[in-house]
Short mmCIF file of C-alpha atoms and ligand atoms in Angstrom, two decimals:
data_model
loop_
_atom_site.label_atom_id
_atom_site.label_comp_id
_atom_site.label_asym_id
_atom_site.label_seq_id
_atom_site.Cartn_x
_atom_site.Cartn_y
_atom_site.Cartn_z
CA UNK M 289 10.49 12.88 -8.06
CA UNK M 290 7.25 14.72 -9.59
CA UNK M 291 4.81 14.83 -6.82
CA UNK M 292 1.22 15.15 -8.49
CA UNK M 293 -0.65 17.95 -6.71
CA UNK M 294 -4.24 17.57 -5.72
CA UNK M 295 -6.77 18.92 -8.17
CA UNK M 296 -7.54 22.39 -6.35
CA UNK M 297 -3.90 22.91 -5.77
CA UNK M 298 -3.20 22.27 -9.43
CA UNK M 299 -5.73 24.77 -10.43
CA UNK M 300 -4.40 27.37 -8.35
CA UNK M 301 -0.66 26.66 -9.59
CA UNK M 302 -1.99 26.87 -13.18
CA UNK M 303 -3.71 30.19 -12.57
CA UNK M 304 -0.70 31.60 -11.25
CA UNK M 305 1.32 30.29 -13.78
CA UNK M 306 -1.00 31.84 -16.43
CA UNK M 307 -0.32 35.32 -14.60
CA UNK M 308 3.48 34.69 -14.93
CA UNK M 309 3.91 34.03 -11.50
CA UNK M 310 6.23 31.01 -10.35
CA UNK M 311 4.45 29.63 -6.99
CA UNK M 312 6.22 26.97 -4.49
CA UNK M 313 4.93 24.90 -2.02
CA UNK M 314 6.12 25.91 1.46
CA UNK M 315 5.98 24.59 4.98
CA UNK M 316 4.68 21.51 6.61
CA UNK M 317 3.58 20.04 3.19
CA UNK M 318 6.86 20.10 1.84
CA UNK M 319 8.40 18.50 5.03
CA UNK M 320 5.97 15.72 4.54
CA UNK M 321 6.32 15.30 0.96
CA UNK M 322 10.52 15.04 1.22
CA UNK M 323 9.81 12.70 4.19
CA UNK M 324 7.24 10.49 2.26
CA UNK M 325 4.21 11.24 4.02
CA UNK M 326 1.05 12.71 2.99
CA UNK M 327 0.49 16.55 3.60
CA UNK M 328 -2.82 17.35 5.32
CA UNK M 329 -2.79 20.81 3.61
CA UNK M 330 -0.71 22.71 0.89
CA UNK M 331 0.57 26.11 1.56
CA UNK M 332 1.56 28.07 -1.47
CA UNK M 333 4.09 31.00 -1.49
CA UNK M 334 4.54 33.57 -4.32
CA UNK M 335 6.84 36.41 -5.04
CA UNK M 336 4.01 38.50 -6.43
CA UNK M 337 2.17 41.25 -4.07
CA UNK M 338 -1.34 40.02 -2.74
CA UNK M 339 -3.22 42.42 -5.54
CA UNK M 340 -1.48 40.67 -8.25
CA UNK M 341 -1.87 37.16 -6.98
CA UNK M 342 -5.59 38.04 -6.62
CA UNK M 343 -5.76 39.31 -9.99
CA UNK M 344 -5.14 35.75 -11.27
CA UNK M 345 -8.43 34.38 -9.97
CA UNK M 346 -11.21 36.07 -11.80
CA UNK M 347 -14.49 35.11 -10.96
CA UNK M 348 -13.43 33.05 -7.90
CA UNK M 349 -14.42 33.73 -4.25
CA UNK M 350 -11.52 35.27 -2.43
CA UNK M 351 -11.05 35.81 1.18
CA UNK M 352 -8.80 38.62 1.79
CA UNK M 353 -8.76 38.93 5.71
CA UNK M 354 -4.94 37.89 5.78
CA UNK M 355 -4.14 40.39 3.27
CA UNK M 356 -2.03 42.38 5.59
CA UNK M 357 0.20 39.26 6.29
CA UNK M 358 0.49 38.71 2.41
CA UNK M 359 -2.04 35.79 2.17
CA UNK M 360 -4.81 35.65 -0.45
CA UNK M 361 -7.18 32.62 -0.01
CA UNK M 362 -8.87 31.28 -2.92
CA UNK M 363 -11.81 29.06 -2.82
CA UNK M 364 -11.37 26.00 -5.38
CA UNK M 365 -13.85 23.14 -5.49
CA UNK M 366 -15.04 24.03 -1.97
CA UNK M 367 -11.55 24.19 -0.76
CA UNK M 368 -9.59 27.20 0.68
CA UNK M 369 -6.19 27.52 -0.84
CA UNK M 370 -3.88 29.87 0.74
CA UNK M 371 -1.31 31.90 -1.29
CA UNK M 372 1.18 33.97 0.58
CA UNK M 373 3.53 36.42 -0.68
CA UNK M 374 7.22 35.63 0.32
CA UNK M 375 7.93 37.56 3.32
CA UNK M 376 10.99 38.40 5.23
CA UNK M 377 10.69 39.55 8.96
CA UNK M 378 12.50 42.17 10.76
CA UNK M 379 13.46 41.99 14.47
CA UNK M 380 11.09 41.10 17.51
CA UNK M 381 11.01 43.03 20.44
CA UNK M 382 8.10 41.39 22.25
CA UNK M 383 8.99 37.75 21.67
CA UNK M 384 6.13 37.05 19.69
CA UNK M 385 5.45 39.37 16.83
CA UNK M 386 7.96 40.71 14.34
CA UNK M 387 8.21 44.32 14.61
CA UNK M 388 8.22 44.60 10.73
CA UNK M 389 7.11 42.08 8.12
CA UNK M 390 8.01 43.18 4.50
CA UNK M 391 7.37 41.46 1.48
CA UNK M 392 10.28 39.95 -0.77
CA UNK M 393 10.60 38.74 -4.13
CA UNK M 394 13.48 36.37 -2.82
CA UNK M 395 12.41 32.75 -1.53
CA UNK M 396 15.33 32.42 0.36
CA UNK M 397 14.88 35.51 2.54
CA UNK M 398 11.26 33.67 2.90
CA UNK M 399 12.71 30.47 4.13
CA UNK M 400 15.30 32.24 6.42
CA UNK M 401 12.30 33.46 8.64
CA UNK M 402 10.98 29.84 9.03
CA UNK M 403 11.24 28.00 12.25
CA UNK M 404 13.18 24.89 11.70
CA UNK M 405 15.47 23.67 8.89
CA UNK M 406 12.72 20.79 8.13
CA UNK M 407 10.18 23.57 7.83
CA UNK M 408 12.37 25.74 5.60
CA UNK M 409 12.20 24.30 2.35
CA UNK M 410 10.21 25.16 -0.75
CA UNK M 411 9.36 23.31 -3.99
CA UNK M 412 8.52 25.03 -7.42
CA UNK M 413 5.19 23.96 -8.95
CA UNK M 414 4.96 23.46 -12.60
CA UNK M 415 2.58 21.47 -14.89
CA UNK M 416 0.50 20.31 -12.12
CA UNK M 417 3.39 18.78 -10.18
CA UNK M 418 5.97 19.70 -7.43
CA UNK M 419 9.39 18.64 -8.68
CA UNK M 420 11.18 17.55 -5.71
CA UNK M 421 14.50 17.81 -7.66
CA UNK M 422 14.32 21.38 -7.60
CA UNK M 423 13.60 21.95 -3.89
CA UNK M 424 15.04 25.08 -2.64
CA UNK M 425 16.72 23.92 0.64
CA UNK M 426 19.22 26.61 1.65
CA UNK M 427 19.37 25.22 5.55
CA UNK M 428 19.87 21.65 4.88
CA UNK M 429 16.40 20.61 5.49
CA UNK M 430 16.62 17.37 3.59
CA UNK M 431 19.78 16.22 5.47
CA UNK M 432 17.95 16.94 8.58
CA UNK M 433 14.88 14.72 7.45
CA UNK M 434 17.25 11.87 6.82
CA UNK M 435 19.20 12.22 10.16
CA UNK M 436 15.64 12.71 11.86
CA UNK M 437 16.58 16.01 13.41
CA UNK M 438 14.77 19.33 14.32
CA UNK M 439 17.39 22.05 14.01
CA UNK M 440 16.39 25.74 14.10
CA UNK M 441 17.08 27.90 11.05
CA UNK M 442 20.02 30.06 12.19
CA UNK M 443 21.16 30.77 15.64
CA UNK M 444 18.77 28.66 18.17
CA UNK M 445 19.04 31.05 21.03
CA UNK M 446 18.16 34.07 18.62
CA UNK M 447 15.40 32.41 17.07
CA UNK M 448 13.74 31.14 20.35
CA UNK M 449 14.13 34.47 21.89
CA UNK M 450 12.31 35.96 18.86
CA UNK M 451 9.26 33.99 19.30
CA UNK M 452 8.98 31.86 22.36
CA UNK M 453 6.31 29.84 20.84
CA UNK M 454 9.02 27.98 18.65
CA UNK M 455 10.28 26.43 21.75
CA UNK M 456 6.95 24.53 22.08
CA UNK M 457 6.84 23.79 18.14
CA UNK M 458 10.31 22.14 18.49
CA UNK M 459 8.89 19.87 21.18
CA UNK M 460 5.80 19.17 19.00
CA UNK M 461 7.67 18.20 15.90
CA UNK M 462 9.99 15.87 17.87
CA UNK M 463 6.97 14.24 19.49
CA UNK M 464 4.98 13.98 16.47
CA UNK M 465 8.01 13.01 13.88
CA UNK M 466 9.95 11.05 16.23
CA UNK M 467 12.97 13.51 15.44
CA UNK M 468 15.70 14.31 18.06
CA UNK M 469 16.07 17.89 18.69
CA UNK M 470 19.58 18.69 17.79
CA UNK M 471 21.78 19.57 20.57
CA UNK M 472 22.38 23.29 20.11
CA UNK M 473 18.48 23.79 19.52
CA UNK M 474 17.48 21.69 22.40
CA UNK M 475 20.13 23.56 24.93
CA UNK M 476 18.79 27.01 23.56
CA UNK M 477 14.98 25.64 23.79
CA UNK M 478 15.76 24.79 27.63
CA UNK M 479 17.50 28.20 28.25
CA UNK M 480 14.36 30.22 26.24
CA UNK M 481 11.52 28.21 28.04
CA UNK M 482 10.75 31.52 29.87
CA UNK M 483 10.10 33.23 26.64
CA UNK M 484 6.82 31.25 26.94
CA UNK M 485 5.51 33.86 29.10
CA UNK M 486 5.14 36.31 26.21
CA UNK M 487 3.19 33.88 24.14
CA UNK M 488 -0.66 33.71 24.09
CA UNK M 489 -1.85 30.80 26.15
CA UNK M 490 -4.10 29.33 23.49
CA UNK M 491 -1.33 29.12 21.30
CA UNK M 492 1.01 27.34 24.00
CA UNK M 493 -2.01 24.96 24.55
CA UNK M 494 -2.27 24.04 21.08
CA UNK M 495 1.27 23.04 20.58
CA UNK M 496 0.82 21.30 24.12
CA UNK M 497 -1.96 19.26 22.80
CA UNK M 498 -0.09 18.33 19.69
CA UNK M 499 2.93 17.25 21.53
CA UNK M 500 1.01 15.18 23.85
CA UNK M 501 -0.70 13.39 21.02
CA UNK M 502 2.65 12.70 19.29
CA UNK M 503 3.83 8.91 18.87
CA UNK M 504 6.94 9.86 20.93
CA UNK M 505 5.36 12.12 23.42
CA UNK M 506 6.60 10.11 26.39
CA UNK M 507 10.29 10.59 25.64
CA UNK M 508 9.94 14.15 24.68
CA UNK M 509 7.85 15.12 27.73
CA UNK M 510 10.00 13.26 30.08
CA UNK M 511 13.37 14.81 28.48
CA UNK M 512 11.88 18.30 28.21
CA UNK M 513 9.81 18.42 31.57
CA UNK M 514 11.04 21.43 32.68
CA UNK M 515 9.81 23.35 29.40
CA UNK M 516 6.30 21.37 29.63
CA UNK M 517 6.05 22.59 33.34
CA UNK M 518 6.49 26.20 32.32
CA UNK M 519 4.12 25.84 29.60
CA UNK M 520 1.48 24.12 31.78
CA UNK M 521 2.25 26.43 34.88
CA UNK M 522 2.19 23.04 36.96
CA UNK M 523 4.32 20.18 37.66
CA UNK M 524 4.29 16.78 35.79
CA UNK M 525 3.21 13.93 38.15
CA UNK M 526 4.23 11.27 35.63
CA UNK M 527 5.54 10.47 32.40
CA UNK M 528 6.11 6.92 31.85
CA UNK M 529 2.63 5.81 31.75
CA UNK M 530 1.97 8.24 28.65
CA UNK M 531 3.51 5.41 26.43
CA UNK M 532 0.59 3.26 27.46
CA UNK M 533 -2.11 5.63 26.84
CA UNK M 534 -3.89 6.25 23.44
CA UNK M 535 -3.10 9.18 21.42
CA UNK M 536 -5.76 11.54 22.95
CA UNK M 537 -4.14 14.57 24.10
CA UNK M 538 -6.68 15.15 26.73
CA UNK M 539 -6.18 11.55 28.21
CA UNK M 540 -2.68 12.02 28.01
CA UNK M 541 -2.57 15.48 29.70
CA UNK M 542 -4.69 14.36 32.54
CA UNK M 543 -2.46 11.35 32.99
CA UNK M 544 0.55 13.77 33.06
CA UNK M 545 -0.82 16.44 35.45
CA UNK M 546 -3.34 14.17 37.69
CA UNK M 547 -5.46 16.29 39.94
CA UNK M 548 -3.87 19.47 38.70
CA UNK M 549 -5.15 18.72 35.13
CA UNK M 550 -8.25 20.94 35.32
CA UNK M 551 -5.95 23.70 36.59
CA UNK M 552 -3.80 23.68 33.72
CA UNK M 553 -6.49 23.42 31.35
CA UNK M 554 -8.19 26.47 32.95
CA UNK M 555 -4.80 28.45 32.93
CA UNK M 556 -4.40 27.61 29.24
CA UNK M 557 -7.81 28.83 28.34
CA UNK M 558 -9.11 25.49 27.12
CA UNK M 559 -12.79 24.96 26.23
CA UNK M 560 -15.39 24.28 29.01
CA UNK M 561 -15.82 20.89 27.59
CA UNK M 562 -11.99 20.21 27.97
CA UNK M 563 -11.75 21.52 31.78
CA UNK M 564 -15.12 19.71 32.66
CA UNK M 565 -13.72 16.20 31.14
CA UNK M 566 -10.68 17.01 33.19
CA UNK M 567 -12.58 17.66 36.42
CA UNK M 568 -14.91 14.77 35.97
CA UNK M 569 -12.37 12.19 35.30
CA UNK M 570 -9.83 13.18 37.99
CA UNK M 571 -12.81 13.30 40.54
CA UNK M 572 -13.63 9.91 39.53
CA UNK M 573 -10.18 8.25 39.78
CA UNK M 574 -10.85 6.86 43.29
CA UNK M 575 -14.30 5.65 42.74
CA UNK M 576 -15.22 1.91 42.72
CA UNK M 577 -14.89 0.77 39.20
CA UNK M 578 -15.57 -2.90 39.28
CA UNK M 579 -18.91 -4.65 38.69
CA UNK M 580 -21.96 -3.36 36.68
CA UNK M 581 -23.44 -0.95 39.29
CA UNK M 582 -20.00 0.76 39.69
CA UNK M 583 -19.76 1.00 36.07
CA UNK M 584 -23.27 2.28 35.76
CA UNK M 585 -22.44 5.01 38.42
CA UNK M 586 -19.32 6.16 36.56
CA UNK M 587 -21.37 6.34 33.22
CA UNK M 588 -23.81 8.58 34.89
CA UNK M 589 -20.88 10.79 36.10
CA UNK M 590 -18.95 10.69 32.96
CA UNK M 591 -20.78 9.90 29.70
CA UNK M 592 -19.60 7.65 27.22
CA UNK M 593 -16.59 9.47 25.99
CA UNK M 594 -14.94 10.56 29.39
CA UNK M 595 -15.71 6.93 30.89
CA UNK M 596 -13.34 5.60 28.16
CA UNK M 597 -10.86 8.12 29.23
CA UNK M 598 -11.08 7.13 32.71
CA UNK M 599 -10.46 3.42 31.96
CA UNK M 600 -7.61 4.18 29.50
CA UNK M 601 -6.00 6.42 32.26
CA UNK M 602 -6.42 3.28 34.86
CA UNK M 603 -4.96 0.94 32.37
CA UNK M 604 -1.80 3.12 31.70
CA UNK M 605 -1.38 3.63 35.30
CA UNK M 606 -1.42 -0.42 35.78
CA UNK M 607 -4.50 -0.07 38.25
CA UNK M 608 -6.37 -2.34 35.98
CA UNK M 609 -5.63 -5.05 33.35
CA UNK M 610 -6.52 -4.60 29.68
CA UNK M 611 -9.08 -7.52 30.12
CA UNK M 612 -10.54 -5.23 33.14
CA UNK M 613 -10.72 -2.20 30.92
CA UNK M 614 -12.28 -4.14 28.01
CA UNK M 615 -14.79 -5.62 30.13
CA UNK M 616 -15.77 -2.47 31.85
CA UNK M 617 -16.14 -0.38 28.55
CA UNK M 618 -18.16 -3.56 26.99
CA UNK M 619 -20.61 -3.29 30.33
CA UNK M 620 -20.89 0.65 29.69
CA UNK M 621 -21.72 0.01 26.06
CA UNK M 622 -24.22 -2.60 26.90
CA UNK M 623 -25.88 -0.15 29.60
CA UNK M 624 -26.08 2.50 26.66
CA UNK M 625 -27.61 0.01 24.26
CA UNK M 626 -30.13 -1.20 26.92
CA UNK M 627 -31.19 2.62 27.24
CA UNK M 628 -30.71 2.74 31.19
CA UNK M 629 -31.75 6.06 32.71
CA UNK M 630 -28.45 8.22 32.79
CA UNK M 631 -30.49 10.86 34.78
CA UNK M 632 -33.59 11.53 36.74
CA UNK M 633 -35.08 12.94 33.29
CA UNK M 634 -34.89 9.53 31.91
CA UNK M 635 -36.90 7.72 34.35
CA UNK M 636 -40.19 6.21 33.16
CA UNK M 637 -42.15 7.89 35.86
CA UNK M 638 -42.22 11.77 35.41
CA UNK M 639 -42.79 14.60 37.72
CA UNK M 640 -46.23 15.27 36.43
CA UNK M 641 -47.06 11.52 37.20
CA UNK M 642 -46.08 12.25 40.76
CA UNK M 643 -47.86 15.54 40.91
CA UNK M 644 -51.09 13.85 39.86
CA UNK M 645 -50.55 11.32 42.49
CA UNK M 646 -50.65 14.10 45.04
CA UNK M 647 -46.90 14.87 45.38
CA UNK M 648 -46.11 18.43 45.71
CA UNK M 649 -42.89 20.62 46.05
CA UNK M 650 -39.78 19.31 47.20
CA UNK M 651 -41.39 15.82 47.67
CA UNK M 652 -41.34 15.33 43.71
CA UNK M 653 -37.54 16.17 43.37
CA UNK M 654 -37.03 13.87 46.46
CA UNK M 655 -38.97 11.19 45.20
CA UNK M 656 -37.45 11.29 41.68
CA UNK M 657 -34.14 11.01 43.37
CA UNK M 658 -35.05 8.06 45.27
CA UNK M 659 -36.61 6.24 42.46
CA UNK M 660 -33.37 6.86 40.12
CA UNK M 661 -31.15 5.48 43.02
CA UNK M 662 -33.50 2.25 43.05
CA UNK M 663 -32.92 1.89 39.36
CA UNK M 664 -29.29 2.51 39.45
CA UNK M 665 -28.72 0.03 42.42
CA UNK M 666 -30.82 -2.62 40.73
CA UNK M 667 -33.78 -2.56 43.10
CA UNK M 668 -36.19 -1.58 40.41
CA UNK M 669 -36.27 -1.60 36.69
CA UNK M 670 -37.05 1.46 35.11
CA UNK M 671 -40.90 0.52 34.06
CA UNK M 672 -43.75 2.61 34.95
CA UNK M 673 -45.29 -0.35 36.74
CA UNK M 674 -41.94 -1.23 38.82
CA UNK M 675 -41.67 2.63 39.70
CA UNK M 676 -45.44 3.01 40.50
CA UNK M 677 -45.00 -0.09 42.96
CA UNK M 678 -42.19 1.93 44.67
CA UNK M 679 -43.98 5.24 45.07
CA UNK M 680 -47.01 3.34 46.29
CA UNK M 681 -45.37 1.51 49.00
CA UNK M 682 -43.79 4.65 50.58
CA UNK M 683 -45.12 8.12 49.50
P1 ATP V 241 1.36 21.33 10.38
O1 ATP V 241 1.82 19.82 9.76
O2 ATP V 241 1.06 20.86 11.79
O3 ATP V 241 0.47 22.04 9.63
P2 ATP V 241 3.43 22.97 9.55
O4 ATP V 241 4.84 22.89 9.71
O5 ATP V 241 2.66 23.19 8.37
O6 ATP V 241 2.94 21.83 10.64
P3 ATP V 241 2.46 25.51 10.58
O7 ATP V 241 2.06 25.95 12.09
O8 ATP V 241 0.90 25.04 9.74
O9 ATP V 241 3.16 24.02 10.53
O10 ATP V 241 3.23 26.43 9.71
C1 ATP V 241 3.60 26.36 8.55
C2 ATP V 241 4.89 26.92 8.26
O11 ATP V 241 5.07 28.41 8.86
C3 ATP V 241 6.02 26.24 9.10
O12 ATP V 241 6.19 24.92 8.36
C4 ATP V 241 7.08 26.97 9.25
O13 ATP V 241 7.86 27.08 8.01
C5 ATP V 241 6.22 28.43 9.26
N1 ATP V 241 6.16 28.65 10.90
C6 ATP V 241 4.86 28.46 11.49
N2 ATP V 241 5.02 29.00 12.62
C7 ATP V 241 6.25 29.67 12.75
C8 ATP V 241 7.04 30.14 13.77
N3 ATP V 241 6.32 30.52 15.05
N4 ATP V 241 8.05 30.78 13.62
C9 ATP V 241 8.66 30.56 12.32
N5 ATP V 241 8.14 29.79 11.54
C10 ATP V 241 7.08 29.33 11.53
MG1 MG V 242 0.66 23.68 8.02
#
């Protein structure tokens, strides 16, 4: 099959070809083309060293911060196209960085350093196409795609020992693609889970999120719970409900780790926003959730994104029905549309109004709190008149 290249990739391939360089597509895009899915990015590999590669793009913006690793990035029509010199890798003594990376002119050596057979194929580029008939596939990637298998290139135990992150990547691809992990690869992954100790937590977290978001997350996480627990540093509380949760990784990780979720995310150095979400959602799990006022109070605590996560989790746990979830989220939407106050700052009466009426110091804060509570409980509407009535009644 001749796979037509997107315009910027085609332009890059033509420039390289003009410089006498045979370029290949490599990595995930090859896997996706062969399995009939659309690639989300296109990685190009070449036998030329970076300076020769760069010389094919006179007048174009080049990003050269990856040159040490052989990567020249070229800006074409606003897109960043990465072109990397074939590399072969020496040993790994620290379980994460190869001791020596050397450039090579041999595509097979470049493919040999890659993690899984399905990721270790290359398609030569010619005339604006990637010709899949000419795919370099020294490790049986095509067969493994048709058998739906994740299998290490070479000896699985050695490959996972070199780089512990591959253990998580095996789970990620299995979860996202719905491929089984081949038996020896799976055994070695379980035995090498401890190698995750020498991998950066940020990278573990990236793979854990992608694993959690996969269509097959529930079965992968259930089968490899030991690896997941090593990666997360906490015990998984439940896996079965994952299948009923939407593919949002944060929702699924909160479901998986329950009240431990904030600690897991902290350990994995996730953003404050994610940790905050996990804290707010887990703390809100046991609060009342039925009826307008309860939903309003949850909306105040959680905001519109996290309240959806809360109800998605409650549904997945079977605490509420799909109808109850839908009606609660409908109520939340309606509250947002009607611009109800979500904090004291949204009240129709301001601190300065209260000050003019003679309130001072802590009285102002306490009064605003009281007014806000009156609005939330339905005792007053958020209008100046209603709120003035309340403050006049009892200063
Ligand atoms: P995605 O669709 O998520 O981009 P991908 O397969 O392209 O998947 P990347 O992380 O972008 O994954 O890596 C690109 C390629 O580099 C992989 O397909 C694989 O060939 C190789 N690779 C990436 N990480 C490793 C690793 N830790 N060990 C060996 N090879 C790796
Ligand atoms: Mg990729």
